[in-house]
Each structure stands twice: as structure tokens, then as C-alpha cells.
Amino acid sequence: MKNEPITRDLLAEQRGGLWDYVSPSRLALWLKCPLAFKFRYVDGVETPMSPGMFVGRVVHSALENWYRHRQFGIRLEPDDVARRLVESWGSSLACERIAFESCAEEETSRKQSVDLVLAYLAQLPADEAPPLAIETAMKAPLVDPGTGEDLGVPLVGVIDLVLDEPDGGVIADFKTTSRGGEPLETAHEIQLSSYSYLYRHTSPRPESALEIRNLIKTKTPKIETYRYGARNDHHYRRLFAVVRAYLDDLDRGRFVFRPGLGCSMCDFRDTLCPSWDG
């Protein structure tokens, strides 16, 4: 699989440069609240990573380690994956500059991370398709498949996993979450359509399906996988409509606040947002 030379660190660290690229994460925050998007990507306001987000990052890293070995025909023992997670915990903590409120909270998060990884590996089928790509950054020009219009800015994103199934690649995205239950497909539609678009620009064949793999942070961790069909013209029309509206807001410098259920989890709800008056 070919991909443009763009790294995950670049996507994670770059702020500003709004016209340099469009990404699923930028679109998601803009859809959630344009004002929160402005604070983060226009004003460059940094917010600390929460312990919950750190657990997600560590779990992603452990699963990346597992699947990268599988690419080379090596199947690590689950206990070995868990041991590597624990051994790298301190360096990951220092790198992300996470400060837990207590040693007990940190130990709970470390155990939760290990338990989630072990639960995920335990439920994998022995004959799971081999991985084609793991934590792969991709880049493609945004050219409307329906009209041929080039929007003049690339789409970039990082796909967690692509599996090589007989009918085509299966694009899988890992999510650590606090509750289970089938997610509303439209809640992930822009992300999944973006990954499909990127994948089709780097692969000789389209995807056969897309998956959300939820690692649920309950006392006894649970794993739930939800599979959705390959994207079609309808999905791409909706994706490009969203991208055009997003670019229009950027062009106009228009970032209104969008109150809703997402406010309860917003980094800016108690700081910058209350003082905004339009």
C-alpha cells in the first residue's frame, strides 16, 4: 500500500495552517462546535490530555505493537503485549506530561489499560485476516467524485487498521469508551467516509467494509465490533457537502458556538466559552 510521506506526529502536533489540510478530527470538532474549533485550531489554545484520553493512547499503542508484529508473521503472546505496555508506561506518561491526582488513580488507569488490551486480544479469532496497514497516515487531494471539482486542499488522516479480507480491505477504527451499545452510524459517518476516501486513493481496490471496534472501560472490559458497508456515492456527496461548509466557515472566519450535549465534555466549557458573545 502506497501512502504520502506524512507522519502521525505531524498530524498530532500541527496547529494553525488551516488551509494546509482537512482531517476527520478537524471536521469532527468543527461539527461539534465551531467555537471550540476556533479555540483549538485558530487561537492555538492547548488543553492537557485527560487520564481517560491517555488510556486510549496507550491502548492504541499496544494494539499497534501487536499488529505490526503480525505483519511480519509474529504472533506475540498477550502477556508479552501487556508487559511491554507496563514497561513503556513511565516514558509514555512523561512524553504526554500527564499528571494523575494520586498514585492510586494512576495504578487504576494502568490496570485498566492492560485489562482492555488483554480483553481485545482474547476475543480475536485465530483466523483473523492479516493486516495490510497499521496506524497509517494517508493523504489525498479532495476532488469531488461526483463533479470532478478540486477543492484545492488535501484530506489527511491516520487509519488504525486495515485487514486483508478476500473481498477487499476492512478498515477498522479502535475506540476506548465508557459504555457499550451499538453506536449510531451517522455519528461516525464523516470519519468512516473520510477513511474510505483516503484508502481508495492509496489502494488498487475499494474497501469491502468498515468497522468500529469499541474497547469498553467497564469493571470487566468488553469488546464490541460493529461493521458497516463500503461507502457509496451517497456517502461521498454528504462528505463533500460537509467539507464545503467547513471551508466556507474558514473562508469567512465564522465560528459560532453550538451548544448541545457535547458541552458536558468540552475542554473550553468553563474557561473561554462563557465569555464569548459573538
CSV table of C-alpha atoms in Angstrom, one decimal:
chain,number,residue,atom,x,y,z
A,1,MET,CA,0.0,0.0,0.0
A,2,LYS,CA,1.4,3.4,-1.0
A,3,ASN,CA,0.9,6.5,1.0
A,4,GLU,CA,2.2,10.1,1.1
A,5,PRO,CA,5.1,10.9,3.4
A,6,ILE,CA,3.2,12.4,6.3
A,7,THR,CA,3.6,11.3,9.9
A,8,ARG,CA,1.2,10.8,12.7
A,9,ASP,CA,3.3,13.2,14.9
A,10,LEU,CA,2.8,15.9,12.3
A,11,LEU,CA,-1.0,15.5,12.3
A,12,ALA,CA,-1.0,15.5,16.1
A,13,GLU,CA,1.2,18.5,16.7
A,14,GLN,CA,0.4,20.9,13.8
A,15,ARG,CA,-1.8,23.8,14.8
A,16,GLY,CA,-2.9,26.6,12.6
A,17,GLY,CA,-2.2,26.2,8.9
A,18,LEU,CA,-6.0,25.8,8.5
A,19,TRP,CA,-5.7,25.7,4.7
A,20,ASP,CA,-2.9,23.2,4.7
A,21,TYR,CA,-5.2,20.2,5.0
A,22,VAL,CA,-8.6,18.9,6.1
A,23,SER,CA,-8.7,16.0,8.5
A,24,PRO,CA,-11.5,13.9,10.1
A,25,SER,CA,-10.6,15.1,13.6
A,26,ARG,CA,-10.8,18.8,12.5
A,27,LEU,CA,-14.1,18.1,10.8
A,28,ALA,CA,-15.4,16.3,13.9
A,29,LEU,CA,-14.6,19.2,16.2
A,30,TRP,CA,-16.0,21.8,13.8
A,31,LEU,CA,-19.2,19.8,13.5
A,32,LYS,CA,-19.4,19.5,17.3
A,33,CYS,CA,-18.8,23.2,17.9
A,34,PRO,CA,-17.2,25.8,15.5
A,35,LEU,CA,-16.2,27.9,18.5
A,36,ALA,CA,-14.3,25.1,20.2
A,37,PHE,CA,-12.7,24.5,16.8
A,38,LYS,CA,-11.6,28.2,16.7
A,39,PHE,CA,-10.1,28.0,20.2
A,40,ARG,CA,-8.1,24.9,19.3
A,41,TYR,CA,-7.0,25.4,15.7
A,42,VAL,CA,-7.2,29.2,15.1
A,43,ASP,CA,-6.2,30.5,18.5
A,44,GLY,CA,-3.9,27.6,19.3
A,45,VAL,CA,-5.2,27.0,22.8
A,46,GLU,CA,-3.7,23.8,24.1
A,47,THR,CA,-5.5,21.7,26.6
A,48,PRO,CA,-3.9,18.9,28.7
A,49,MET,CA,-4.6,15.3,27.9
A,50,SER,CA,-7.0,13.7,30.3
A,51,PRO,CA,-6.2,10.4,32.1
A,52,GLY,CA,-9.0,8.8,30.0
A,53,MET,CA,-7.5,10.0,26.8
A,54,PHE,CA,-4.1,8.8,27.9
A,55,VAL,CA,-5.5,5.3,28.5
A,56,GLY,CA,-6.9,5.4,24.9
A,57,ARG,CA,-3.5,6.4,23.6
A,58,VAL,CA,-1.6,3.7,25.5
A,59,VAL,CA,-4.1,1.0,24.4
A,60,HIS,CA,-3.8,2.1,20.8
A,61,SER,CA,0.0,1.9,21.0
A,62,ALA,CA,-0.2,-1.6,22.5
A,63,LEU,CA,-2.5,-2.8,19.7
A,64,GLU,CA,-0.3,-1.2,17.1
A,65,ASN,CA,2.6,-3.2,18.6
A,66,TRP,CA,0.6,-6.4,18.3
A,67,TYR,CA,-0.5,-5.9,14.7
A,68,ARG,CA,3.0,-4.7,13.5
A,69,HIS,CA,4.4,-8.0,14.7
A,70,ARG,CA,1.6,-9.8,12.9
A,71,GLN,CA,2.6,-8.1,9.6
A,72,PHE,CA,5.9,-10.0,9.9
A,73,GLY,CA,4.2,-13.3,10.8
A,74,ILE,CA,5.0,-13.0,14.5
A,75,ARG,CA,2.1,-13.6,16.9
A,76,LEU,CA,3.0,-12.1,20.3
A,77,GLU,CA,1.7,-13.7,23.5
A,78,PRO,CA,-0.9,-11.5,25.1
A,79,ASP,CA,1.1,-11.4,28.4
A,80,ASP,CA,4.1,-10.1,26.4
A,81,VAL,CA,2.0,-7.3,24.9
A,82,ALA,CA,0.8,-6.4,28.4
A,83,ARG,CA,4.3,-6.5,29.8
A,84,ARG,CA,5.5,-4.1,27.1
A,85,LEU,CA,2.7,-1.7,27.9
A,86,VAL,CA,3.6,-1.7,31.6
A,87,GLU,CA,7.3,-1.2,30.8
A,88,SER,CA,6.7,1.8,28.5
A,89,TRP,CA,4.1,3.3,30.8
A,90,GLY,CA,6.5,5.7,32.5
A,91,SER,CA,8.1,7.0,29.3
A,92,SER,CA,4.6,7.5,27.7
A,93,LEU,CA,3.5,9.4,30.8
A,94,ALA,CA,6.5,11.7,30.6
A,95,CYS,CA,6.0,12.2,26.9
A,96,GLU,CA,2.4,13.2,27.3
A,97,ARG,CA,3.0,15.2,30.5
A,98,ILE,CA,0.1,13.5,32.3
A,99,ALA,CA,-0.3,14.3,36.0
A,100,PHE,CA,-2.6,11.9,37.8
A,101,GLU,CA,-4.2,13.1,41.0
A,102,SER,CA,-2.8,10.2,43.0
A,103,CYS,CA,-0.8,7.0,42.7
A,104,ALA,CA,-4.0,5.1,43.2
A,105,GLU,CA,-5.6,6.8,40.2
A,106,GLU,CA,-2.5,6.1,38.0
A,107,GLU,CA,-2.5,2.4,39.1
A,108,THR,CA,-6.2,2.1,38.3
A,109,SER,CA,-5.6,3.6,34.8
A,110,ARG,CA,-2.6,1.3,34.2
A,111,LYS,CA,-4.6,-1.8,35.2
A,112,GLN,CA,-7.5,-0.7,33.0
A,113,SER,CA,-5.2,-0.3,30.0
A,114,VAL,CA,-3.7,-3.8,30.5
A,115,ASP,CA,-7.2,-5.3,31.0
A,116,LEU,CA,-8.6,-3.7,27.9
A,117,VAL,CA,-5.7,-4.9,25.7
A,118,LEU,CA,-5.9,-8.5,27.1
A,119,ALA,CA,-9.7,-8.5,26.6
A,120,TYR,CA,-9.3,-7.4,23.0
A,121,LEU,CA,-6.6,-10.0,22.2
A,122,ALA,CA,-8.6,-12.7,23.9
A,123,GLN,CA,-11.6,-12.3,21.6
A,124,LEU,CA,-9.7,-12.2,18.4
A,125,PRO,CA,-10.4,-15.1,16.1
A,126,ALA,CA,-7.4,-17.3,15.3
A,127,ASP,CA,-8.0,-16.8,11.6
A,128,GLU,CA,-8.4,-13.1,11.6
A,129,ALA,CA,-7.3,-11.7,8.2
A,130,PRO,CA,-3.7,-10.4,8.1
A,131,PRO,CA,-3.1,-6.7,8.5
A,132,LEU,CA,-2.4,-4.6,5.4
A,133,ALA,CA,-1.8,-1.3,7.3
A,134,ILE,CA,-1.4,-0.3,10.9
A,135,GLU,CA,-1.6,3.3,12.2
A,136,THR,CA,-1.0,4.5,8.6
A,137,ALA,CA,-1.1,8.2,7.7
A,138,MET,CA,-2.6,8.9,4.3
A,139,LYS,CA,-3.1,11.9,2.2
A,140,ALA,CA,-5.2,12.6,-0.9
A,141,PRO,CA,-6.4,15.6,-2.9
A,142,LEU,CA,-10.1,16.5,-2.2
A,143,VAL,CA,-11.6,16.0,-5.6
A,144,ASP,CA,-15.4,15.6,-5.6
A,145,PRO,CA,-16.1,12.2,-7.2
A,146,GLY,CA,-19.4,13.4,-8.5
A,147,THR,CA,-18.4,16.7,-10.1
A,148,GLY,CA,-14.7,16.4,-10.5
A,149,GLU,CA,-14.2,19.7,-8.7
A,150,ASP,CA,-10.8,20.0,-6.9
A,151,LEU,CA,-11.3,21.8,-3.6
A,152,GLY,CA,-7.7,22.8,-3.6
A,153,VAL,CA,-6.8,21.3,-0.2
A,154,PRO,CA,-5.8,17.7,0.7
A,155,LEU,CA,-7.5,15.3,3.1
A,156,VAL,CA,-5.2,13.7,5.6
A,157,GLY,CA,-5.9,11.1,8.3
A,158,VAL,CA,-4.5,8.2,10.2
A,159,ILE,CA,-6.2,4.8,9.8
A,160,ASP,CA,-5.8,2.5,12.8
A,161,LEU,CA,-6.0,-0.8,10.9
A,162,VAL,CA,-6.7,-2.3,7.5
A,163,LEU,CA,-7.3,-6.1,7.3
A,164,ASP,CA,-6.8,-8.0,4.0
A,165,GLU,CA,-10.0,-9.9,3.7
A,166,PRO,CA,-10.9,-11.8,0.5
A,167,ASP,CA,-13.5,-9.3,-0.7
A,168,GLY,CA,-11.3,-6.3,0.0
A,169,GLY,CA,-9.7,-4.3,2.8
A,170,VAL,CA,-11.6,-3.9,6.0
A,171,ILE,CA,-10.9,-0.5,7.6
A,172,ALA,CA,-11.1,-0.7,11.4
A,173,ASP,CA,-11.0,2.1,14.0
A,174,PHE,CA,-10.3,1.5,17.6
A,175,LYS,CA,-12.2,3.5,20.3
A,176,THR,CA,-12.0,3.3,24.0
A,177,THR,CA,-15.3,4.2,25.6
A,178,SER,CA,-17.0,4.1,28.9
A,179,ARG,CA,-20.2,2.5,27.7
A,180,GLY,CA,-21.3,-0.1,25.2
A,181,GLY,CA,-24.2,-0.5,22.8
A,182,GLU,CA,-24.3,-0.1,19.1
A,183,PRO,CA,-23.3,3.4,18.1
A,184,LEU,CA,-25.4,5.5,15.7
A,185,GLU,CA,-23.7,5.0,12.3
A,186,THR,CA,-24.2,8.7,11.4
A,187,ALA,CA,-22.2,9.7,14.4
A,188,HIS,CA,-19.1,8.2,12.8
A,189,GLU,CA,-20.1,8.7,9.1
A,190,ILE,CA,-17.8,11.6,8.3
A,191,GLN,CA,-14.8,9.8,9.8
A,192,LEU,CA,-15.6,6.5,8.1
A,193,SER,CA,-16.3,8.2,4.7
A,194,SER,CA,-13.0,10.1,5.1
A,195,TYR,CA,-11.1,6.9,5.7
A,196,SER,CA,-12.8,5.2,2.8
A,197,TYR,CA,-11.9,8.1,0.5
A,198,LEU,CA,-8.2,8.1,1.7
A,199,TYR,CA,-8.0,4.3,1.3
A,200,ARG,CA,-9.3,4.3,-2.2
A,201,HIS,CA,-6.6,6.8,-3.2
A,202,THR,CA,-3.9,4.5,-1.9
A,203,SER,CA,-5.2,1.0,-2.7
A,204,PRO,CA,-5.9,-0.6,-6.1
A,205,ARG,CA,-9.3,-1.8,-4.8
A,206,PRO,CA,-12.0,-0.3,-2.7
A,207,GLU,CA,-12.7,-1.4,0.9
A,208,SER,CA,-15.2,-4.2,1.5
A,209,ALA,CA,-16.4,-2.9,4.9
A,210,LEU,CA,-15.6,-0.5,7.7
A,211,GLU,CA,-15.6,-1.3,11.5
A,212,ILE,CA,-15.8,0.5,14.8
A,213,ARG,CA,-14.1,-1.7,17.4
A,214,ASN,CA,-15.1,-0.4,20.9
A,215,LEU,CA,-13.0,-1.3,23.9
A,216,ILE,CA,-15.3,-0.6,26.8
A,217,LYS,CA,-13.9,0.5,30.1
A,218,THR,CA,-16.3,-1.3,32.4
A,219,LYS,CA,-15.1,-3.2,35.5
A,220,THR,CA,-14.9,-6.3,33.4
A,221,PRO,CA,-13.8,-4.9,30.0
A,222,LYS,CA,-15.9,-5.7,27.0
A,223,ILE,CA,-15.2,-5.6,23.3
A,224,GLU,CA,-17.9,-4.8,20.7
A,225,THR,CA,-17.3,-4.7,17.0
A,226,TYR,CA,-19.8,-3.0,14.6
A,227,ARG,CA,-19.4,-3.5,10.8
A,228,TYR,CA,-20.7,-1.1,8.2
A,229,GLY,CA,-20.9,-1.4,4.4
A,230,ALA,CA,-18.4,0.1,1.9
A,231,ARG,CA,-19.0,3.7,1.2
A,232,ASN,CA,-21.0,4.7,-1.9
A,233,ASP,CA,-21.8,7.9,-3.9
A,234,HIS,CA,-24.4,9.0,-1.3
A,235,HIS,CA,-21.8,8.9,1.4
A,236,TYR,CA,-19.3,10.9,-0.6
A,237,ARG,CA,-21.9,13.5,-1.6
A,238,ARG,CA,-22.6,14.0,2.1
A,239,LEU,CA,-18.9,14.1,3.0
A,240,PHE,CA,-18.1,16.8,0.4
A,241,ALA,CA,-21.2,18.8,1.4
A,242,VAL,CA,-19.7,18.9,5.0
A,243,VAL,CA,-16.2,19.8,3.7
A,244,ARG,CA,-17.6,22.6,1.6
A,245,ALA,CA,-19.5,24.1,4.5
A,246,TYR,CA,-16.4,23.7,6.7
A,247,LEU,CA,-14.2,25.5,4.2
A,248,ASP,CA,-16.8,28.2,3.8
A,249,ASP,CA,-16.7,28.9,7.5
A,250,LEU,CA,-12.9,29.0,7.4
A,251,ASP,CA,-13.0,31.5,4.5
A,252,ARG,CA,-15.5,33.7,6.3
A,253,GLY,CA,-13.8,33.4,9.7
A,254,ARG,CA,-17.2,32.4,11.1
A,255,PHE,CA,-17.1,30.3,14.2
A,256,VAL,CA,-20.3,30.4,16.2
A,257,PHE,CA,-20.8,28.4,19.4
A,258,ARG,CA,-23.1,25.3,19.1
A,259,PRO,CA,-24.5,24.4,22.5
A,260,GLY,CA,-25.6,20.8,23.0
A,261,LEU,CA,-24.9,17.6,24.7
A,262,GLY,CA,-21.3,17.8,23.8
A,263,CYS,CA,-20.8,20.8,26.0
A,264,SER,CA,-20.5,18.5,29.0
A,265,MET,CA,-17.3,17.0,27.6
A,266,CYS,CA,-15.8,20.2,26.1
A,267,ASP,CA,-12.4,21.4,27.2
A,268,PHE,CA,-13.5,25.1,27.0
A,269,ARG,CA,-16.9,25.0,28.7
A,270,ASP,CA,-15.7,26.6,31.9
A,271,THR,CA,-12.9,28.8,30.6
A,272,LEU,CA,-13.2,30.5,27.2
A,273,CYS,CA,-16.7,29.7,26.1
A,274,PRO,CA,-18.6,31.5,28.8
A,275,SER,CA,-17.0,34.8,27.9
A,276,TRP,CA,-17.7,34.6,24.2
A,277,ASP,CA,-20.5,36.9,23.0
A,278,GLY,CA,-20.4,36.6,19.2
